[in-house]
mmCIF file of C-alpha atoms and ligand atoms in Angstrom:
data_model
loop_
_atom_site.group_PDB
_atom_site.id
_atom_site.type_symbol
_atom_site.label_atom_id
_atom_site.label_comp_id
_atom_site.label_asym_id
_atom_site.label_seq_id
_atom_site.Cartn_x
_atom_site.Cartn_y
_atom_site.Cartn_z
ATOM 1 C CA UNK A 1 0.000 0.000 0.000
ATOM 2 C CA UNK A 2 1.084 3.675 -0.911
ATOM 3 C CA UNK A 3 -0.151 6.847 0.759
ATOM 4 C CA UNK A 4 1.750 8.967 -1.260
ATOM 5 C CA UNK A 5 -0.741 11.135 -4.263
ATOM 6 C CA UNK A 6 -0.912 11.214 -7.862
ATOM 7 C CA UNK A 7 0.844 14.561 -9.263
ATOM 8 C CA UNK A 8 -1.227 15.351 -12.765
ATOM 9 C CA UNK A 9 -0.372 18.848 -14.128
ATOM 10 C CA UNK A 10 -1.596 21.004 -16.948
ATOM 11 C CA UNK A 11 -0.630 24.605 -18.593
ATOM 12 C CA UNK A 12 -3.690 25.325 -17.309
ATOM 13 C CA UNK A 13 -7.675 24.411 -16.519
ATOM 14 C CA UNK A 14 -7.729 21.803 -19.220
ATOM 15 C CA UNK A 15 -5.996 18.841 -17.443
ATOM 16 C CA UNK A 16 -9.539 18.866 -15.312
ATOM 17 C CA UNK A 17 -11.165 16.531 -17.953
ATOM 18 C CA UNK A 18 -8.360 13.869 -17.157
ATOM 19 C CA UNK A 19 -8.616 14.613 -13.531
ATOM 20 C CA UNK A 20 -12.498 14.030 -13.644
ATOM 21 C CA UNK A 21 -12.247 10.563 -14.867
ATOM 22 C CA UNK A 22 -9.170 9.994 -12.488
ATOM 23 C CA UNK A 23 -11.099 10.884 -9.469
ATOM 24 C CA UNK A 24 -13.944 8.474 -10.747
ATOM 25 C CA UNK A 25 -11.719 5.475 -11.454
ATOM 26 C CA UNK A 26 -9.633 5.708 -8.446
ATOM 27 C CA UNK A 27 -12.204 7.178 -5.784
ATOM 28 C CA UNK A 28 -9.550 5.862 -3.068
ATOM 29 C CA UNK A 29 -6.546 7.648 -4.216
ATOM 30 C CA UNK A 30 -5.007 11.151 -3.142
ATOM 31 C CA UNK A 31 -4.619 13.552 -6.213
ATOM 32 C CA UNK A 32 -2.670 16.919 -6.418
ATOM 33 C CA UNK A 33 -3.428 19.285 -9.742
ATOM 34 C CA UNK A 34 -0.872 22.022 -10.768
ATOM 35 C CA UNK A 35 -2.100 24.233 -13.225
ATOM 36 C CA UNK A 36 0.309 26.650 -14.866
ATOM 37 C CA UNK A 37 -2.041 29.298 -15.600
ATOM 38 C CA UNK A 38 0.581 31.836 -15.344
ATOM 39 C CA UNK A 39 2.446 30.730 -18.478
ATOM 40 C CA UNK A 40 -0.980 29.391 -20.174
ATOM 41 C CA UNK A 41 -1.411 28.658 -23.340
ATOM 42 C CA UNK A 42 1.364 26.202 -23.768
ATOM 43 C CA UNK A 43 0.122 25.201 -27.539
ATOM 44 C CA UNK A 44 1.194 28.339 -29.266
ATOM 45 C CA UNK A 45 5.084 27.838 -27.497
ATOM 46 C CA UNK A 46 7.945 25.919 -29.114
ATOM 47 C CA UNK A 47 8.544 23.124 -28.164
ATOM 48 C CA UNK A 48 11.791 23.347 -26.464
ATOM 49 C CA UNK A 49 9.874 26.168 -23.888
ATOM 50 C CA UNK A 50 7.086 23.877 -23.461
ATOM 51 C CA UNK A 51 9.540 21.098 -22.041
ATOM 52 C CA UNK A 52 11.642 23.291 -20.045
ATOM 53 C CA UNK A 53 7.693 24.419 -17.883
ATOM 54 C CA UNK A 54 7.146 20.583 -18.177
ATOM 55 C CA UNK A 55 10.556 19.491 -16.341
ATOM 56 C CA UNK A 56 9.676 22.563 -13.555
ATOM 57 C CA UNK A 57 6.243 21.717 -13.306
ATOM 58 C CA UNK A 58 6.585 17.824 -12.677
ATOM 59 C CA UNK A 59 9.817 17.898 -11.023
ATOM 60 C CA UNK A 60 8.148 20.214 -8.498
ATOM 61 C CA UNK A 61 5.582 17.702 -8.020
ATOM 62 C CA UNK A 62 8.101 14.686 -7.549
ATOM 63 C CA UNK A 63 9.832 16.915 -4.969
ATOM 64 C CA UNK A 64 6.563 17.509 -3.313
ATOM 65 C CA UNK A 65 6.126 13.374 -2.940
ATOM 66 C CA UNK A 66 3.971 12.291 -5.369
ATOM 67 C CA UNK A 67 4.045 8.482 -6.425
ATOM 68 C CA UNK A 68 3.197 8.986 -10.289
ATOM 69 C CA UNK A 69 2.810 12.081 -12.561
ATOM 70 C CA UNK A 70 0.035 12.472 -14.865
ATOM 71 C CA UNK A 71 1.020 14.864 -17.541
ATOM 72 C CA UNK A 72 -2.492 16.178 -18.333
ATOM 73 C CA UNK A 73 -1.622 18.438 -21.317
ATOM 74 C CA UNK A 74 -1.309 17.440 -24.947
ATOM 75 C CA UNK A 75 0.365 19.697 -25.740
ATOM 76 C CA UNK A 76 3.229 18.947 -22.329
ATOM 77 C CA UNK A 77 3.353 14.976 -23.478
ATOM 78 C CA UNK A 78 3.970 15.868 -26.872
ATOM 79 C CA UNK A 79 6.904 17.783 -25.957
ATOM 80 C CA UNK A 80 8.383 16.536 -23.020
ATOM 81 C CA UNK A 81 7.015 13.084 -22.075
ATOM 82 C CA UNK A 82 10.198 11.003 -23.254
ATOM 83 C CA UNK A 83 12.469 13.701 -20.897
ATOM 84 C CA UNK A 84 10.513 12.860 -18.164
ATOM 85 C CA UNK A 85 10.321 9.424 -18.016
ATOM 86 C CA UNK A 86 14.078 9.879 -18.323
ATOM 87 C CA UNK A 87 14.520 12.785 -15.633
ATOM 88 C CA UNK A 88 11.918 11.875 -12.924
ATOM 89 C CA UNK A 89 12.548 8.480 -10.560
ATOM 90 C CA UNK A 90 8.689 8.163 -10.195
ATOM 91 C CA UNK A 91 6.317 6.478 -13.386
ATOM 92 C CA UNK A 92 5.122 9.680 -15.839
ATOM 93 C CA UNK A 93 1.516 8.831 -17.803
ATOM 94 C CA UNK A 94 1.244 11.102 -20.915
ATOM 95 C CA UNK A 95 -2.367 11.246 -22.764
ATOM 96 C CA UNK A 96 -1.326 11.179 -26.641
ATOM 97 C CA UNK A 97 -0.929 7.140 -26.206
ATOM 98 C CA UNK A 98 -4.144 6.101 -24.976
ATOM 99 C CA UNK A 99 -5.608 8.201 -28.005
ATOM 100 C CA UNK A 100 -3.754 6.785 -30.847
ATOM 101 C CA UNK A 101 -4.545 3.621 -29.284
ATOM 102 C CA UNK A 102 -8.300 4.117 -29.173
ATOM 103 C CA UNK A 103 -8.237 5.609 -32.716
ATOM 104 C CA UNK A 104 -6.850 2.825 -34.623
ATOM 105 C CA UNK A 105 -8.839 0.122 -32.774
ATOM 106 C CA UNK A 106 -11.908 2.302 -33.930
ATOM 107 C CA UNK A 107 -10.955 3.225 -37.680
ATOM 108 C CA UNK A 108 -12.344 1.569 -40.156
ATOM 109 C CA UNK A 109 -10.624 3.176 -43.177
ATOM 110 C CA UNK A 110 -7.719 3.750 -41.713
ATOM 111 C CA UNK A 111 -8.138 7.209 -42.245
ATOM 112 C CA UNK A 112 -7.700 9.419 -39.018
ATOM 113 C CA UNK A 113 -8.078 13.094 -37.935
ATOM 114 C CA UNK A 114 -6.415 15.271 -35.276
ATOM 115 C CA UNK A 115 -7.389 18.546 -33.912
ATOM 116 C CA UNK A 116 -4.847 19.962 -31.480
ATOM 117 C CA UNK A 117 -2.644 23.009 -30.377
ATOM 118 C CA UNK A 118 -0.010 24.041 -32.700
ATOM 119 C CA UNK A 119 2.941 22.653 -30.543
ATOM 120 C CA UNK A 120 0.780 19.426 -30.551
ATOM 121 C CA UNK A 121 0.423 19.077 -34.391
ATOM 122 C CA UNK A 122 4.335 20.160 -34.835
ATOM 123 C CA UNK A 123 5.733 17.699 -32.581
ATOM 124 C CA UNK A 124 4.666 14.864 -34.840
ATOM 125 C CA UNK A 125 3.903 12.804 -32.039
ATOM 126 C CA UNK A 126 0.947 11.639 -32.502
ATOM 127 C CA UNK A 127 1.370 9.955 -36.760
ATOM 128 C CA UNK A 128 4.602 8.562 -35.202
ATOM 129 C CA UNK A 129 2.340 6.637 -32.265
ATOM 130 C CA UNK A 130 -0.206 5.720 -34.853
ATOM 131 C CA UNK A 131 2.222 4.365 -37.193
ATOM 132 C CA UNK A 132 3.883 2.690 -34.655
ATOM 133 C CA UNK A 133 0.726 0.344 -34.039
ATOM 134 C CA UNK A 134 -0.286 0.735 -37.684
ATOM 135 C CA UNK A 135 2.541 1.157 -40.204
ATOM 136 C CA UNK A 136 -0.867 2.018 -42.924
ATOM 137 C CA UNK A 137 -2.586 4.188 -41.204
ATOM 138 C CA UNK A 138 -2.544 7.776 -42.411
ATOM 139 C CA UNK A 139 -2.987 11.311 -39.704
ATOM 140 C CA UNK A 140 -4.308 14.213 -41.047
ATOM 141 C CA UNK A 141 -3.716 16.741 -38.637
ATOM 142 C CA UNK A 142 -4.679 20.612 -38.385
ATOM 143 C CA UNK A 143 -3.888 23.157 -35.684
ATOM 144 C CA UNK A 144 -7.160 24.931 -34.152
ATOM 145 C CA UNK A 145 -5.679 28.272 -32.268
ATOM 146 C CA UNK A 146 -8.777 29.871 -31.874
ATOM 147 C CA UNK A 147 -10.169 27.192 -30.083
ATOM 148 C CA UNK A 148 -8.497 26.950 -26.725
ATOM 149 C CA UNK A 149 -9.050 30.977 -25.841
ATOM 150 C CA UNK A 150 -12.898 29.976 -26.728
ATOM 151 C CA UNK A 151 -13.473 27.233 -24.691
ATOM 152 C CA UNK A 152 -11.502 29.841 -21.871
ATOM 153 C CA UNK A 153 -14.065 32.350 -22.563
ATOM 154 C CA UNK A 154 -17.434 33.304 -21.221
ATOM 155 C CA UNK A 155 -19.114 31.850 -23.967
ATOM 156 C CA UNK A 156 -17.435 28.455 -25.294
ATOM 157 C CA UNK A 157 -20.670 26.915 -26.240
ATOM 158 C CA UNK A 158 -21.437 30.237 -28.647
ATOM 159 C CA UNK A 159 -21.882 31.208 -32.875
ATOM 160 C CA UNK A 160 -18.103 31.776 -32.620
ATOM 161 C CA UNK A 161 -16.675 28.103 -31.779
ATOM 162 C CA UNK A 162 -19.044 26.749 -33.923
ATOM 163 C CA UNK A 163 -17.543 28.561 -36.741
ATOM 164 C CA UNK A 164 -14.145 27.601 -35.883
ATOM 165 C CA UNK A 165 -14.880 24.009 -35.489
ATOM 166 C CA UNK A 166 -16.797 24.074 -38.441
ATOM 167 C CA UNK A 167 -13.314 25.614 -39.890
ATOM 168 C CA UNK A 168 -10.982 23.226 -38.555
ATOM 169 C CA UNK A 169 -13.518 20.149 -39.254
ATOM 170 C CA UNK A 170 -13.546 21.044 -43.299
ATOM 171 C CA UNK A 171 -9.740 19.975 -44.153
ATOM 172 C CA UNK A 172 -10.480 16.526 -41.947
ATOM 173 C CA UNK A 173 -13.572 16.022 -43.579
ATOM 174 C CA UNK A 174 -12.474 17.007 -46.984
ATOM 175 C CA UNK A 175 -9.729 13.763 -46.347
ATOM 176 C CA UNK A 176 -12.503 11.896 -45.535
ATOM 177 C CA UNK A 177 -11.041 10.574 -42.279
ATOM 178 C CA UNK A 178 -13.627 8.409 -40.193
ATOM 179 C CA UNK A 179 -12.104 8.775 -36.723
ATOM 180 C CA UNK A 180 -10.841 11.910 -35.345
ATOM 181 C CA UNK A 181 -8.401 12.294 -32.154
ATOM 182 C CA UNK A 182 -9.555 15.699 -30.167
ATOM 183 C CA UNK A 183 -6.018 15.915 -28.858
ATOM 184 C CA UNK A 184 -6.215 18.342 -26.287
ATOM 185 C CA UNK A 185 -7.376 18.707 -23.091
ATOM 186 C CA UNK A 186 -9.815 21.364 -23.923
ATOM 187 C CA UNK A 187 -11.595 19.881 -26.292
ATOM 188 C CA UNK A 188 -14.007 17.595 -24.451
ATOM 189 C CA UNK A 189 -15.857 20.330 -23.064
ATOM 190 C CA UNK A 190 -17.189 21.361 -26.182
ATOM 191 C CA UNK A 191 -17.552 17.702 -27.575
ATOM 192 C CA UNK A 192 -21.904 18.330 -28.884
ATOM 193 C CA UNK A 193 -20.337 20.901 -31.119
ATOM 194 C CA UNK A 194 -17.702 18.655 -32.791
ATOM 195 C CA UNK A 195 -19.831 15.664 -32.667
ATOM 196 C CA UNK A 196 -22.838 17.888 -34.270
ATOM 197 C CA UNK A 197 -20.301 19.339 -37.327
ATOM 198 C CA UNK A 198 -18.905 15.494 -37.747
ATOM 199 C CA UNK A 199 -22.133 13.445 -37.691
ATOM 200 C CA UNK A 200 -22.338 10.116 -36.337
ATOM 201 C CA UNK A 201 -20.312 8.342 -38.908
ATOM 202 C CA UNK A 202 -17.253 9.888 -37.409
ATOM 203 C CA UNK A 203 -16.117 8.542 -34.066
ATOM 204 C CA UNK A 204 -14.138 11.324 -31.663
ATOM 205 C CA UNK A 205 -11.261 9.882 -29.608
ATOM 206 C CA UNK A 206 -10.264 11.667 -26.554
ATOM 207 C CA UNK A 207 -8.100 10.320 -24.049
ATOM 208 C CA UNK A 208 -9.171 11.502 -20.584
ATOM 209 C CA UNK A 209 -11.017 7.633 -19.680
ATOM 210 C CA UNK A 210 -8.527 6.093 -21.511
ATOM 211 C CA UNK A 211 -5.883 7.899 -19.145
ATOM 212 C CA UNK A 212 -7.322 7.467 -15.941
ATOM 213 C CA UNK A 213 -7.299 3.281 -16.977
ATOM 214 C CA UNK A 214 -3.516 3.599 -17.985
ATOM 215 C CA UNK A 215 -2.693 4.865 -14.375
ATOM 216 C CA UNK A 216 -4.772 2.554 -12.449
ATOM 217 C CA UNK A 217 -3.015 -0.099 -14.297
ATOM 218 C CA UNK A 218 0.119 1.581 -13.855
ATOM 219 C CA UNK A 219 -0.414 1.686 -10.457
ATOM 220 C CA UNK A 220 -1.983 -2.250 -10.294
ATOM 221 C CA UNK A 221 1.424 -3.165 -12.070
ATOM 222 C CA UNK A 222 4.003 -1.374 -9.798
ATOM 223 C CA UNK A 223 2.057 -2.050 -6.801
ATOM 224 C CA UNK A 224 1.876 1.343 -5.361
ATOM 225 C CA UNK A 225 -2.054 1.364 -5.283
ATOM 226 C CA UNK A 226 -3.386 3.196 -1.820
ATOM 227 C CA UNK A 227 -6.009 1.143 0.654
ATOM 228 C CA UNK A 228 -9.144 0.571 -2.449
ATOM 229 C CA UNK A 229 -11.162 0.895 0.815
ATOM 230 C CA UNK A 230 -10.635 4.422 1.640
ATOM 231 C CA UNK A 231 -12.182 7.978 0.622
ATOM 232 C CA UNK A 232 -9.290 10.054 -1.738
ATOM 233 C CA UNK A 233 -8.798 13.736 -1.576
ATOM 234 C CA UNK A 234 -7.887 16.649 -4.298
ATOM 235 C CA UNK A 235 -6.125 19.705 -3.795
ATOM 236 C CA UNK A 236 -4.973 22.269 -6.125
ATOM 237 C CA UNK A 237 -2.139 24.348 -7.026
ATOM 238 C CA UNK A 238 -1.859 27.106 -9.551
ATOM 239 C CA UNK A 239 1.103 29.502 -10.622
ATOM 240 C CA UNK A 240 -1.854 32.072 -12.195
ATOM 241 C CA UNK A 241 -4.858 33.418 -10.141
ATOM 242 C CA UNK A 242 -6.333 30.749 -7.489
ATOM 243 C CA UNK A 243 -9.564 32.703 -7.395
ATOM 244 C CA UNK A 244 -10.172 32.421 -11.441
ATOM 245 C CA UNK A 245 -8.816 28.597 -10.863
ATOM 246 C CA UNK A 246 -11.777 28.212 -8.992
ATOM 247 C CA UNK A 247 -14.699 29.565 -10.599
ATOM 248 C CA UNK A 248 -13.065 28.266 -14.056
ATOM 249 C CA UNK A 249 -12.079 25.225 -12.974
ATOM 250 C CA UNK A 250 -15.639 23.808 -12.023
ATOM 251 C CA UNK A 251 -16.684 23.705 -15.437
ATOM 252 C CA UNK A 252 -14.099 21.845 -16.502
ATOM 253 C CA UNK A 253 -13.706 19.313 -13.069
ATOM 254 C CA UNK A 254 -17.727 19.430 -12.935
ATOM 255 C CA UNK A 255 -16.826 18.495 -9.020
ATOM 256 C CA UNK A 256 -16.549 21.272 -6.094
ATOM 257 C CA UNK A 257 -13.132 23.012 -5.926
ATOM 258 C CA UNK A 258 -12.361 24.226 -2.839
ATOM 259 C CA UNK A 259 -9.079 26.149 -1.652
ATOM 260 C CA UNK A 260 -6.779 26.685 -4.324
ATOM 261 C CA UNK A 261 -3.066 26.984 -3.071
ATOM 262 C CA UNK A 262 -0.325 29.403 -5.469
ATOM 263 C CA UNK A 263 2.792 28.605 -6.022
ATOM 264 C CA UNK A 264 5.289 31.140 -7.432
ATOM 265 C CA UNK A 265 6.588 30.631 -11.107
ATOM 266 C CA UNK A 266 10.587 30.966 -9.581
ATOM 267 C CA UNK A 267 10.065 27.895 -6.929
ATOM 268 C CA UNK A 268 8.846 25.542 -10.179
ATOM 269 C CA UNK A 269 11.713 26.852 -12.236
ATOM 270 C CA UNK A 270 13.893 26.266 -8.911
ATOM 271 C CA UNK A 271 12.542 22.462 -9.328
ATOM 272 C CA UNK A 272 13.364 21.661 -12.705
ATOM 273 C CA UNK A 273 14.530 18.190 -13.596
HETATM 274 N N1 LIG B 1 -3.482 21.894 -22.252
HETATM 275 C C1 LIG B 1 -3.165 22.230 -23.626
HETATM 276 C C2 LIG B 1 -3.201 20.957 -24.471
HETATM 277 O O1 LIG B 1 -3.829 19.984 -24.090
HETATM 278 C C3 LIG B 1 -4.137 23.260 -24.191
HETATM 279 C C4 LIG B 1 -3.974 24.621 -23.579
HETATM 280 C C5 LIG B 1 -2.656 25.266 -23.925
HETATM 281 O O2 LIG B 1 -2.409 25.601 -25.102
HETATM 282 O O3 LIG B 1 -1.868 25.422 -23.009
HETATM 283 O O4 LIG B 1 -2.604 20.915 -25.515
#
């Protein structure tokens, strides 16, 4: 048995879609969520910045104790994932596996979409995962920047993301790709709207349930699982505004959020793996 938490992290609110399904598979685990809304968005970054926040923000969290890191950002695994799992002593979970996964056990025409951040679609991550487990399988990917500041907004569910999705959809559509990856953290929140531009016919992959079964297994494997018969706790941590965290953050978590701790940009950067 291990007391110790789960670390998951995010540039920002997102990462609350893979905490949500965490806290329902593992009801009897501790979880701590830093968000880096100070340096938020991470998708429009290169990729070099985007690992150097990724190495403060998770090495911060091994130093604080946690037992495994969940690196709740697309746009974070893309980058960094491979550092970390070399930097950081405890297991790291990244979120761009379980989706290629999931989306070429569901295509049918081999044939797949991705919507992401920019840093997401640059890295190449995600074809090289696919093609991994499916050497003819073909990713079409585009990068949606207007969507992220959207879904931040006061009015995600409004005429404007519509339009954008219905932007970003025509290219994937126009390849005639029958399973699409929504590869950020985001994106979930405003799943009627893709689903709606899409139609049925086209299956949407998004990773947050897939995660949350990676780390319980994780967890099964390494045997580092806490007592299945207790109640777990959250807490938060964010380097931006713990006040906006809050009322934000419900939306996306669609649980209560209580206190929200800061934590000063400088003591992540002084954590750095
Ligand atoms: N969390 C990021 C991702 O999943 C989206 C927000 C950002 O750009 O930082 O790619």
């Amino acid at each position: 048995m291990d007391e110790r938490p789960i670390g998951v992290f995010d540039s920002g609110m997102g990462g609350l879609t893979v905490l949500h399904e965490c806290l329902v598979t593992l009801p009897h685990e501790d979880f701590v969520y830093l968000g880096d809304g100070a340096r938020l968005p991470y998708g429009p970054r290169p990729l070099d910045e985007i690992r150097r926040f990724a190495a403060e923000v998770a090495g911060y969290l091994e130093r604080d104790g946690v037992k495994l890191v969940v690196a709740a950002c697309n746009s974070a695994t893309a980058a960094a994932l491979p550092d970390l799992q070399r930097h950081l002593t405890v297991p790291v979970v990244g979120v761009l596996a379980p989706e290629a996964h999931a989306a070429v056990l569901a295509t049918r025409n081999r044939r797949i979409g991705l919507l992401a951040t920019a840093a997401t679609v640059a890295s190449g991550r995600y074809s090289e995962l696919v093609q991994a487990l499916d050497a003819g399988a073909e990713v079409v990917a585009v990068a949606c920047p207007r969507l992220v500041p959207l879904i931040e907004g006061d009015d995600p569910f409004g005429e404007e993301t519509t339009r954008a999705v219905r932007d970003y959809a025509s290219e994937l559509r126009a390849a005639d790709v029958d399973t699409v990856i929504l590869g950020c953290t985001h994106y979930p929140l405003i799943r009627p709207i893709f689903q709606r531009v899409f139609g049925r016919g086209v299956t949407l992959v998004f990773s947050a349930e897939e995660t949350a079964r990676e780390v319980a297994e994780t967890l099964a494997r390494k045997g580092i699982e806490n007592d299945p018969e207790r109640e777990g706790g959250y807490r938060f941590l964010t380097t931006g505004d713990p006040e906006q965290f809050r009322a934000t953050g419900a939306r996306f978590l669609q649980l209560p959020i209580s206190a929200v701790e800061h934590v000063e940009v400088a003591t992540l950067a002084a954590a750095a793996v």
